[in-house]
CSV table of C-alpha atoms and ligand atoms in Angstrom, one decimal:
chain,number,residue,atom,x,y,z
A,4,UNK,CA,-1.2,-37.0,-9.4
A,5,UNK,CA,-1.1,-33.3,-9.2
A,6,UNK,CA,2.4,-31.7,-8.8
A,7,UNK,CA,2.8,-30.7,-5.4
A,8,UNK,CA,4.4,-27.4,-6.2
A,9,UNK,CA,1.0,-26.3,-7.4
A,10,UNK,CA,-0.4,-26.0,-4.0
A,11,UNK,CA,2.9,-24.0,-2.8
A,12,UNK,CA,2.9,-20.3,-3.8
A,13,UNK,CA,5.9,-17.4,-2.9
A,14,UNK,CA,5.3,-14.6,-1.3
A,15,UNK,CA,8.3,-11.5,-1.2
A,16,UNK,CA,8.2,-10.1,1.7
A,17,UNK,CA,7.0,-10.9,5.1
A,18,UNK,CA,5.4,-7.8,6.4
A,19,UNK,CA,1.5,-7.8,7.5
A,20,UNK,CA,0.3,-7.5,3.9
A,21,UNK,CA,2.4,-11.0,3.4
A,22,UNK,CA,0.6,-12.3,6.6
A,23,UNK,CA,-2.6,-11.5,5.5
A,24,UNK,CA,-1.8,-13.0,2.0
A,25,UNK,CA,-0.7,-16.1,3.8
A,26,UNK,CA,-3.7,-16.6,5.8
A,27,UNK,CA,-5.7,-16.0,2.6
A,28,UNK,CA,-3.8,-18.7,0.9
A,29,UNK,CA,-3.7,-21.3,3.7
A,30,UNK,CA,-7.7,-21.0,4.0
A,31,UNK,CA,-8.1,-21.4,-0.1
A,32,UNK,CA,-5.8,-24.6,-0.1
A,33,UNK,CA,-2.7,-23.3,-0.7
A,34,UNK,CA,1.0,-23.4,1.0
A,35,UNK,CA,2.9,-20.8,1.0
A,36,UNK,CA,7.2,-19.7,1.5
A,37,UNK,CA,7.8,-16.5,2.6
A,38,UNK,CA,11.3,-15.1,1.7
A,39,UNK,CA,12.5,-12.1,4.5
A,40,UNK,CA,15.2,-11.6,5.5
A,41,UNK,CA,13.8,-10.6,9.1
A,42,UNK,CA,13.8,-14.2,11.3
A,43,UNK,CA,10.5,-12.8,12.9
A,44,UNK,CA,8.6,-11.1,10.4
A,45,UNK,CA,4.9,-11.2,10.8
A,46,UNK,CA,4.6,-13.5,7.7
A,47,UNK,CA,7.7,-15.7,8.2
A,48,UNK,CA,5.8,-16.6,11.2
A,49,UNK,CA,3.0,-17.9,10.3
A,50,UNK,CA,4.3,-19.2,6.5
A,51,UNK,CA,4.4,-23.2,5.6
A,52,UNK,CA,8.6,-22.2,4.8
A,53,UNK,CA,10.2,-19.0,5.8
A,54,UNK,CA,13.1,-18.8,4.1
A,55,UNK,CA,15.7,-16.4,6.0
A,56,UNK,CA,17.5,-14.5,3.3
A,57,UNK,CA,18.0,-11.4,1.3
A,58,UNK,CA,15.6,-11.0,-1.4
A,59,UNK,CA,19.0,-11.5,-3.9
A,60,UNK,CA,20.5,-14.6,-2.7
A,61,UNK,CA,20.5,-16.8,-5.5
A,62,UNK,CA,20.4,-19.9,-3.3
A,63,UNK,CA,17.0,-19.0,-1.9
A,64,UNK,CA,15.7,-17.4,-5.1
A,65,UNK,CA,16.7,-21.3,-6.9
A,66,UNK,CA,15.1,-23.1,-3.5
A,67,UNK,CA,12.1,-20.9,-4.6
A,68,UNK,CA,11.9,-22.0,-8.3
A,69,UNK,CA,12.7,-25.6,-7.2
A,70,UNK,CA,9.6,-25.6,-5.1
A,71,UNK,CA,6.9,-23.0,-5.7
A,72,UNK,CA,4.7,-22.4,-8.6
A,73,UNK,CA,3.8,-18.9,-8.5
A,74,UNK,CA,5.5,-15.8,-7.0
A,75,UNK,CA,4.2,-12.4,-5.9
A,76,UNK,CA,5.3,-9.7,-3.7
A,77,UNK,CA,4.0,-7.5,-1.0
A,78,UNK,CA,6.4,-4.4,-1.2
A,79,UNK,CA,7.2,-2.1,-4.0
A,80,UNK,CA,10.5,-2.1,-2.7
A,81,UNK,CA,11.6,-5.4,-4.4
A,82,UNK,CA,14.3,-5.4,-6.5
A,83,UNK,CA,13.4,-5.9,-10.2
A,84,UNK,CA,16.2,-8.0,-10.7
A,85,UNK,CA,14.5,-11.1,-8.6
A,86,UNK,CA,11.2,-10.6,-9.9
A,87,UNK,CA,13.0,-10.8,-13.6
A,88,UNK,CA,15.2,-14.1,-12.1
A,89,UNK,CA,12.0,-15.6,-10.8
A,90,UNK,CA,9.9,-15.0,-14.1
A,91,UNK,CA,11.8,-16.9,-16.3
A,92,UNK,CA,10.9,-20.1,-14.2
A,93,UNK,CA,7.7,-19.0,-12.7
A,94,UNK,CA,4.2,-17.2,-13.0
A,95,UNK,CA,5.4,-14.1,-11.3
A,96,UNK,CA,2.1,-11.3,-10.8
A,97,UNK,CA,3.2,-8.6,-10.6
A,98,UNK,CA,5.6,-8.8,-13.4
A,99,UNK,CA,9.4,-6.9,-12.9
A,100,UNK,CA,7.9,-4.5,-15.7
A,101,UNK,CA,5.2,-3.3,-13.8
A,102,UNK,CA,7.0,-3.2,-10.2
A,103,UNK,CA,9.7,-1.5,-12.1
A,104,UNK,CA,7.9,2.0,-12.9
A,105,UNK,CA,5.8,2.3,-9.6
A,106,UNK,CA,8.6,1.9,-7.5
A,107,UNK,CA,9.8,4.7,-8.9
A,108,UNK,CA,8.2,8.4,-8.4
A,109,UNK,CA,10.1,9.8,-11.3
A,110,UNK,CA,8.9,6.2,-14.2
A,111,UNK,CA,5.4,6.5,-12.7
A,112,UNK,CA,4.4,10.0,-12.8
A,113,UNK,CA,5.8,9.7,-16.7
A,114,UNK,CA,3.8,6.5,-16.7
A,115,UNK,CA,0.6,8.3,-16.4
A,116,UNK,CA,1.7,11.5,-18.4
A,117,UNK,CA,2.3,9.2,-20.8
A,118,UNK,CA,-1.3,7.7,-20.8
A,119,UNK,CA,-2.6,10.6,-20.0
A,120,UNK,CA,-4.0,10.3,-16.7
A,121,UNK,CA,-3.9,13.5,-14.3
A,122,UNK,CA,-1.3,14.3,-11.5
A,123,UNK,CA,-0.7,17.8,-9.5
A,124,UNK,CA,2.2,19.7,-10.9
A,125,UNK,CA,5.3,18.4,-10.6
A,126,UNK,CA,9.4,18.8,-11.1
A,127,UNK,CA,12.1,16.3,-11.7
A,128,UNK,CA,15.0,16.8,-9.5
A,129,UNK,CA,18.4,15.1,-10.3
A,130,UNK,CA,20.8,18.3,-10.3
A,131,UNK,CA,21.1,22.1,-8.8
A,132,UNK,CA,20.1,23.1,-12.2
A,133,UNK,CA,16.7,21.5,-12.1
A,134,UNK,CA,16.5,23.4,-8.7
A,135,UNK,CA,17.1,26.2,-10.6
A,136,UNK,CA,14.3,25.9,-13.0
A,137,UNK,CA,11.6,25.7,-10.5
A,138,UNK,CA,9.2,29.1,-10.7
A,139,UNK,CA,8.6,30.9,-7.8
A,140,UNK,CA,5.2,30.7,-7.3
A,141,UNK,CA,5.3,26.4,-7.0
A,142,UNK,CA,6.0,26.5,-3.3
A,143,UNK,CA,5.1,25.3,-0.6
A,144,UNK,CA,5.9,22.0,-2.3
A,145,UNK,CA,7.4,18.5,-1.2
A,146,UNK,CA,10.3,16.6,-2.1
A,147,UNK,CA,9.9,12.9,-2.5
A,148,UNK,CA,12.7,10.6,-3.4
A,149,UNK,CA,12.1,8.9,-6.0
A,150,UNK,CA,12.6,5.3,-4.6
A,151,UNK,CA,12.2,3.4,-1.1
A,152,UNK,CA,9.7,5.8,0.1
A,153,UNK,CA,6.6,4.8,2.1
A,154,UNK,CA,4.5,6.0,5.1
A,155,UNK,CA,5.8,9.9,4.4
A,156,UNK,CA,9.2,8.7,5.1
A,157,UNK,CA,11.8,10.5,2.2
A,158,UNK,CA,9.6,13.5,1.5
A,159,UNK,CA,10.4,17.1,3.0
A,160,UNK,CA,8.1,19.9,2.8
A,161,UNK,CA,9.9,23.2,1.7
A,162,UNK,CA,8.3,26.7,1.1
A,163,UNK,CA,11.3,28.5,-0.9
A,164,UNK,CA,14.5,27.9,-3.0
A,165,UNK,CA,16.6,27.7,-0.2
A,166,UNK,CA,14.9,25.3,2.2
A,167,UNK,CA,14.4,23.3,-1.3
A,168,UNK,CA,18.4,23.5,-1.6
A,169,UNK,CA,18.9,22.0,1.7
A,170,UNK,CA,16.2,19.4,1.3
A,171,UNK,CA,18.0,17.9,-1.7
A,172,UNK,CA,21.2,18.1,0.5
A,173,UNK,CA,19.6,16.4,2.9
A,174,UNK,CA,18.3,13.4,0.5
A,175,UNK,CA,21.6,12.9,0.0
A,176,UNK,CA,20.8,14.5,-3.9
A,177,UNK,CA,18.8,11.3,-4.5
A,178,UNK,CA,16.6,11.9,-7.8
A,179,UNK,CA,13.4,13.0,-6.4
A,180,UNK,CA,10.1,14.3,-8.1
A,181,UNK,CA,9.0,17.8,-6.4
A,182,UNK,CA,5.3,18.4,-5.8
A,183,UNK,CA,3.3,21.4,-5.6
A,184,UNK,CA,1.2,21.0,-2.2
A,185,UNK,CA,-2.4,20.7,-3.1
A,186,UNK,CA,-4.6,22.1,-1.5
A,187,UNK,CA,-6.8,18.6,-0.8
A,188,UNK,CA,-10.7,18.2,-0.6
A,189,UNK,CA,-10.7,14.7,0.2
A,190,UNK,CA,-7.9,11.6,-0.4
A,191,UNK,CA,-9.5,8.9,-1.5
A,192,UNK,CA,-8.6,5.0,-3.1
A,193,UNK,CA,-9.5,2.1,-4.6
A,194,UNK,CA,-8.4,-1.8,-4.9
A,195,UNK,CA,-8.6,-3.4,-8.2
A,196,UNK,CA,-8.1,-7.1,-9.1
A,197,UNK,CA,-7.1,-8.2,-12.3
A,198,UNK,CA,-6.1,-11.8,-13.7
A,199,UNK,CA,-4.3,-13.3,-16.5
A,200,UNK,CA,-7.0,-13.3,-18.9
A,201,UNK,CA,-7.9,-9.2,-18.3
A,202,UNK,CA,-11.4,-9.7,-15.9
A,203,UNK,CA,-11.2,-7.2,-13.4
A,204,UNK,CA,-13.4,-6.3,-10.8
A,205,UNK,CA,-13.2,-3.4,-7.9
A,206,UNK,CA,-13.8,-3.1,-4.2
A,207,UNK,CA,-15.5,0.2,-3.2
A,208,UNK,CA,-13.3,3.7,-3.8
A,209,UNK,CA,-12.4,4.5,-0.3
A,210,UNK,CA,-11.7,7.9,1.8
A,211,UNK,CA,-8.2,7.9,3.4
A,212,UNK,CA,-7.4,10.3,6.1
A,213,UNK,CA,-3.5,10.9,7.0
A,214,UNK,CA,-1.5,12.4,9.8
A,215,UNK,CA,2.1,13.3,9.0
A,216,UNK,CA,1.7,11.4,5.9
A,217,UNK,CA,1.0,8.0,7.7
A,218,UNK,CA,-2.6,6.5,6.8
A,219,UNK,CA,-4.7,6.9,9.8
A,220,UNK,CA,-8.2,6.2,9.3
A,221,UNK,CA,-9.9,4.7,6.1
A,222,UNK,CA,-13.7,4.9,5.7
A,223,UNK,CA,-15.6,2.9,3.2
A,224,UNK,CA,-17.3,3.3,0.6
A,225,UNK,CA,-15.6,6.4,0.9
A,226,UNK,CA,-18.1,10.0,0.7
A,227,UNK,CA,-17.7,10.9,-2.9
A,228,UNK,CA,-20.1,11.4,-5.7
A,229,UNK,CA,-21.5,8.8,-7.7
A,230,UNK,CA,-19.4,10.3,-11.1
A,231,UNK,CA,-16.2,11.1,-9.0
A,232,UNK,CA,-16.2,7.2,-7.7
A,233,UNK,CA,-17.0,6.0,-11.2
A,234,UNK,CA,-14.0,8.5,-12.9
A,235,UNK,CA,-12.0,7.2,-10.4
A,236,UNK,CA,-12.2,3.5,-11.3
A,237,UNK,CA,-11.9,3.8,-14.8
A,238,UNK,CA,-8.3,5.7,-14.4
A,239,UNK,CA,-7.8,2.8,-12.2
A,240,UNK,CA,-8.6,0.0,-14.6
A,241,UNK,CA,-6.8,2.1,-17.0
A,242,UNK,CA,-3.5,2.2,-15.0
A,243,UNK,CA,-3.6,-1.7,-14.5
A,244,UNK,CA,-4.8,-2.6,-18.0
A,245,UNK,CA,-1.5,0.1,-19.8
A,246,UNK,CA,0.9,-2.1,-16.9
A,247,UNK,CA,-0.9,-5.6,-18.4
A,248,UNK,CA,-1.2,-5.7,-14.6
A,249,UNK,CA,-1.7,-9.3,-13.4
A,250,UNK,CA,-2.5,-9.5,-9.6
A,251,UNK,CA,-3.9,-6.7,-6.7
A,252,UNK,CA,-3.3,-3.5,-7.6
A,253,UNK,CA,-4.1,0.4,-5.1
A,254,UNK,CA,-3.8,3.6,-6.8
A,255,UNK,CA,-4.7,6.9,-4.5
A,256,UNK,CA,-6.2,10.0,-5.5
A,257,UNK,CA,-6.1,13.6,-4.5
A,258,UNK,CA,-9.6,15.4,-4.8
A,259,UNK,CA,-8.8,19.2,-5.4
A,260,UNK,CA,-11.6,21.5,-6.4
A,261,UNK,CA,-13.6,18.6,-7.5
A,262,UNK,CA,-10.5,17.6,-10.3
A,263,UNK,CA,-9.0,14.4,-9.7
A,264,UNK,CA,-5.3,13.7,-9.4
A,265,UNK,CA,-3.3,10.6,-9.1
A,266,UNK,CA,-1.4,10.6,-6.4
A,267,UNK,CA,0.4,6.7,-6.9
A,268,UNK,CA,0.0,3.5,-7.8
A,269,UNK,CA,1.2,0.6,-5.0
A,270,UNK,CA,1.9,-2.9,-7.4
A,271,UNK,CA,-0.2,-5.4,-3.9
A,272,UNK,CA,-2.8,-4.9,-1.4
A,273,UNK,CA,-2.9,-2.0,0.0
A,274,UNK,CA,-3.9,-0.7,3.6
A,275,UNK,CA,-6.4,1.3,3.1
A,276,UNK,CA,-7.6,-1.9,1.5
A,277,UNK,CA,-8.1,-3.3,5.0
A,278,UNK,CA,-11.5,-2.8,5.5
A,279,UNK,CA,-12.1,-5.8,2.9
A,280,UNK,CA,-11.0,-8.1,6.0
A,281,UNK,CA,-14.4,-7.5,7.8
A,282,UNK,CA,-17.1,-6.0,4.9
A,283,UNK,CA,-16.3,-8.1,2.3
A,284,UNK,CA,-17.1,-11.9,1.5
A,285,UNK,CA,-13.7,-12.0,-0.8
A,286,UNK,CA,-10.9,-9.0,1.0
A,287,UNK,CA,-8.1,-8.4,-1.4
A,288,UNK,CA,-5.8,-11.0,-0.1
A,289,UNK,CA,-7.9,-13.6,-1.4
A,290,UNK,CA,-8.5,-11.7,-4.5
A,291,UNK,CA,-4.0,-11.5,-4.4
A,292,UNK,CA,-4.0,-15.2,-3.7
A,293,UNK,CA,-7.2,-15.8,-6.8
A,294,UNK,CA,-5.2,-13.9,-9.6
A,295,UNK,CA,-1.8,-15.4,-8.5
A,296,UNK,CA,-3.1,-18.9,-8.8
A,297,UNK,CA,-5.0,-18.0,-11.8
A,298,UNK,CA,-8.5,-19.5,-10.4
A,299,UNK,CA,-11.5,-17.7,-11.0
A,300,UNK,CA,-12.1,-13.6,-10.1
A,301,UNK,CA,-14.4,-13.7,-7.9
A,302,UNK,CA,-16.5,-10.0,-6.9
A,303,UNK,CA,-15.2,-9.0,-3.6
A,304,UNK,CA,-19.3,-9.2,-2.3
A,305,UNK,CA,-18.9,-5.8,-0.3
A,306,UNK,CA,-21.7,-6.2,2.8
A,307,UNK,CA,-21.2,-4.0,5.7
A,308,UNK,CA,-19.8,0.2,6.0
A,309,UNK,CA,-17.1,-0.4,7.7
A,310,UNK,CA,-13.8,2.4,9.3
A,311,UNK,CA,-10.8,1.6,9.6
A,312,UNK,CA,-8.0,3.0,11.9
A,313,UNK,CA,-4.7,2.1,12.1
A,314,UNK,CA,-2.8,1.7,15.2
A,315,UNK,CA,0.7,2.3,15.3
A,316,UNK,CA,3.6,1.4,17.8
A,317,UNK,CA,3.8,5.4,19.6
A,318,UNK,CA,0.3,4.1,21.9
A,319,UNK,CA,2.9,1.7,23.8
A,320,UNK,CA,4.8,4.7,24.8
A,321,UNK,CA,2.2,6.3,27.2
A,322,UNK,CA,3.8,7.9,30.5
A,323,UNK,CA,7.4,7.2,29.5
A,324,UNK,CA,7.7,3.5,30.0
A,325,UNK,CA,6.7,0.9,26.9
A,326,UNK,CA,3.5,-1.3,28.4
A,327,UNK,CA,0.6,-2.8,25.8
A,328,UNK,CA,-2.4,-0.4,25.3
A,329,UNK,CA,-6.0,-1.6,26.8
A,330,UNK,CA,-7.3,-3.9,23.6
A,331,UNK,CA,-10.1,-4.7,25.8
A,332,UNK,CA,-11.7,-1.5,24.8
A,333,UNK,CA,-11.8,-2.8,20.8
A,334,UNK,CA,-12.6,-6.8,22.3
A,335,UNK,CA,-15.6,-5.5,24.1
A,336,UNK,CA,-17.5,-4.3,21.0
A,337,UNK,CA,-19.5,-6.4,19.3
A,338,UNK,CA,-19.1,-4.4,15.8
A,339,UNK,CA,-15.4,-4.2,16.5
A,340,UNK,CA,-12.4,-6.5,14.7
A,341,UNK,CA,-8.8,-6.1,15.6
A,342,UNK,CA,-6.2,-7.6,14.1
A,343,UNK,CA,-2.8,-7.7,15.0
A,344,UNK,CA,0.4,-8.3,13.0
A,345,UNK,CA,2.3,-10.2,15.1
A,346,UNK,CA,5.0,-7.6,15.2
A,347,UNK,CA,7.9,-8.5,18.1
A,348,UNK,CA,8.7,-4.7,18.6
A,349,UNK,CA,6.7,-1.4,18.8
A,350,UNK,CA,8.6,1.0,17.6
A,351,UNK,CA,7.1,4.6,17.2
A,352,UNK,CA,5.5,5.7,13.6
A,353,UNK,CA,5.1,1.2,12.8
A,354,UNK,CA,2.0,-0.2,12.2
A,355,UNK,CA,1.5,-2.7,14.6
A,356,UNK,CA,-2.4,-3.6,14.3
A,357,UNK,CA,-5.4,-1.8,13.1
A,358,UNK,CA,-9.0,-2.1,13.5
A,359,UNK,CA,-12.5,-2.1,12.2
A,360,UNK,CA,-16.1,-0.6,13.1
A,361,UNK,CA,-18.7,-2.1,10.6
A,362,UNK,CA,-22.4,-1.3,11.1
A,363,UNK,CA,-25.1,1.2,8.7
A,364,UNK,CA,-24.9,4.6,9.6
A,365,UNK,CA,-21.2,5.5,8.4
A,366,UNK,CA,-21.6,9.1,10.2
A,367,UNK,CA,-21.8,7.0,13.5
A,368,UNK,CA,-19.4,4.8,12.4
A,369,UNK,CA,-16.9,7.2,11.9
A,370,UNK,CA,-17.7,8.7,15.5
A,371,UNK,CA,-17.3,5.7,17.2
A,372,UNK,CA,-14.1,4.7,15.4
A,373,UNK,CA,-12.3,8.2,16.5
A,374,UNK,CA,-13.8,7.7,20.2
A,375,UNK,CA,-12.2,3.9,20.3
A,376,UNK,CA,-9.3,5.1,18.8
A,377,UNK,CA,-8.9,8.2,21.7
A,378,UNK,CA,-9.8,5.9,24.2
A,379,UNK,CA,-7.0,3.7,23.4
A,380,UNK,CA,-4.5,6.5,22.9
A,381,UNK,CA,-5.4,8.1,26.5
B,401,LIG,P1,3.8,7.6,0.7
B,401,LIG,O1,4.5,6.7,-0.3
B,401,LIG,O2,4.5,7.9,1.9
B,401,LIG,O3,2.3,7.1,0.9
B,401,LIG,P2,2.5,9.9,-0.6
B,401,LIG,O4,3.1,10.6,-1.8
B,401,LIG,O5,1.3,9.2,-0.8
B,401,LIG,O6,3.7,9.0,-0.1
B,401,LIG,O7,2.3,11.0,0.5
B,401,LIG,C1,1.8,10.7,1.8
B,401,LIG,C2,0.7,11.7,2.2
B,401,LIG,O8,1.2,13.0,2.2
B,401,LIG,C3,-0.4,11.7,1.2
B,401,LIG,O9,-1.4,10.7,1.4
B,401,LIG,C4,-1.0,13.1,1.5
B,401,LIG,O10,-1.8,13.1,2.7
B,401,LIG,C5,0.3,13.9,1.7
B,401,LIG,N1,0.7,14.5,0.4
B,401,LIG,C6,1.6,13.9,-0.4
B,401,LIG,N2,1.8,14.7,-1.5
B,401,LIG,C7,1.0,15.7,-1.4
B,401,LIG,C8,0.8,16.9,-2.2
B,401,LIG,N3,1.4,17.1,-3.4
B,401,LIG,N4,-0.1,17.8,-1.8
B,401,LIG,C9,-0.8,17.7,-0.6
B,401,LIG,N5,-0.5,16.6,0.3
B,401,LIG,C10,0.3,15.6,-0.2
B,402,LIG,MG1,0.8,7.2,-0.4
């Protein structure tokens, strides 16, 4: 008889990457606990077990061990310590190692000086006195704390010593890495698998285009040059083979003057990673559920063009009062997917659904995507 904690695998977190893990998993086969400390998180909600705890409490980390066979994580954010707690039990992909430098601005960007990968300039800031050091001629820059980051959040733009001063004030003198501002040509990203035994395999490098540092629209395969998409995956592969990465891994890239630039490296799924849902036999929550469980790497069998735009919680704020947008606009297309997280509150600046326009001409696509999305914003 096979053990039944086989079948039952741990996700970290219950956000809308952990949904969409947990959907992946249920349709392979598999069970899966969610641990979160949030009683209605999108995941929790939809999990086999939804543990209700903090992602320290030794109670529900030993409930985990006693029941699950294989533990990964949907946020950065984790702490190490767990992941380290749960390995010595468990197959844990990512491992602590890993999460440990990308959660970090400061480890990573060392991380890929140290293998030699390309970033924009950069300062560490811990003190006044690395203030101090930095030239006058590296502004405007930005000021990224170092950990707990995400969707622009922790990062202040600052065009001179002083405002720089006050930023650091302001980040409670957090260590933070300070970035020149590039002047960008494109963002673009890409979504690599990798499993215990080191096969890999890629979904297509993707364009990314922000506002105010949140992800707004993704198109894909993203408009880059043959050699530019091909540079880009092999930094990739490198990044994930140096972290003996086992599990889903996103790394983004600046385009600058036709030189490429790391940007960073998120240790899951990723959302600009979302058009996998609807152009791809295998999206990258199967691929996350495939390397956890240690079955066979399968290609992700991208089909269809596909954009992607996010849709965030400020649409349900139209004319003062909170009411749910028109979704009928998205339901009526037939080349149109939405999907929802299941989030109870809309809150301005959260991602509370996206969706997708899939189809042949990407040019078109990309038209149609920004007329839905105005449509729904008006
Ligand atoms: P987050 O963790 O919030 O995604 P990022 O460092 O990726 O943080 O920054 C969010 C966005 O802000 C980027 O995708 C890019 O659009 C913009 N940005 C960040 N750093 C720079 C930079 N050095 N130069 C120009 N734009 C930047
Ligand atoms: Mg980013």
């Amino acid at each position: 008889m096979t053990n039944p904690k086989n079948k039952m695998l741990c996700m970290l977190g219950g956000g809308q990457l952990g949904r969409f893990f947990v959907m992946s998993a249920q349709n392979l086969g598999y069970e899966v606990t969610v641990l979160d400390p949030n009683p209605k998180s999108p995941a929790g909600l939809i999990a086999n077990i939804h543990i209700c705890a903090r992602y320290d409490d030794k109670i529900a980390l030993d409930q985990i061990i006693g029941t699950c066979s294989a533990v990964t994580t949907e946020f950065e954010n984790i702490p190490c310590d767990t992941l380290a707690y749960l390995e010595n039990s468990l197959v844990v992909h990512p491992s602590a190692h890993a999460v440990s430098i990308v959660q970090n601005r400061i480890k990573e960007k060392n991380f890929l000086e140290d293998i030699k990968l390309p970033t924009g300039p950069f300062h560490v800031i811990k003190s006044k006195e690395h203030i101090n050091l930095v030239p006058k001629n590296f502004y405007p820059a930005i000021l990224k704390k170092a950990e707990f980051g995400y969707d622009g959040k922790g990062q202040i733009h600052v065009s001179n010593l002083k405002e720089l001063d006050n930023a650091f004030v302001k980040l409670n003198h957090a260590p933070s890495i300070l970035e020149k501002k590039l002047p960008l040509d494109i963002e673009v990203s890409v979504v690599i698998a990798r499993s215990n035994t080191g096969n890999y395999t890629y979904f297509p490098v993707a364009e990314n285009q922000h506002i105010n540092g949140i992800l707004e629209t993704t198109i894909s395969p993203g408009r880059v040059s043959d050699s530019i998409a091909c540079q880009i995956k092999e930094y990739t592969h490198k990044i994930a083979k140096e972290l003996n990465y086992v599990g889903v891994l996103a790394v983004e890239f600046f385009i600058v003057n036709g030189n490429i630039f790391v940007n960073e490296i998120a240790p899951r799924p990723h959302n600009s990673g979302h058009f996998s849902l609807d152009s791809c036999k295998n999206n990258q929550f199967d691929l996350q559920v495939r390397t956890l469980a240690e079955l066979e790497l399968l290609d992700p069998g991208f089909h269809t063009n596909t954009v992607m735009v996010n849709i965030l919680g400020d649409i349900w704020y139209k004319g003062g009062r909170i009411h749910d947008p028109n979704f009928d606009i998205l339901l009526d297309e037939s080349n149109v997917n939405l999907h929802m997280y299941g989030k109870d509150e809309p809150r301005k600046g959260r991602k509370m659904a996206h969706f997708s326009v899939s189809g042949e001409n990407l040019t078109d696509l990309v038209l149609k995507a920004k007329t839905l999305k105005q449509k729904l914003v008006s």
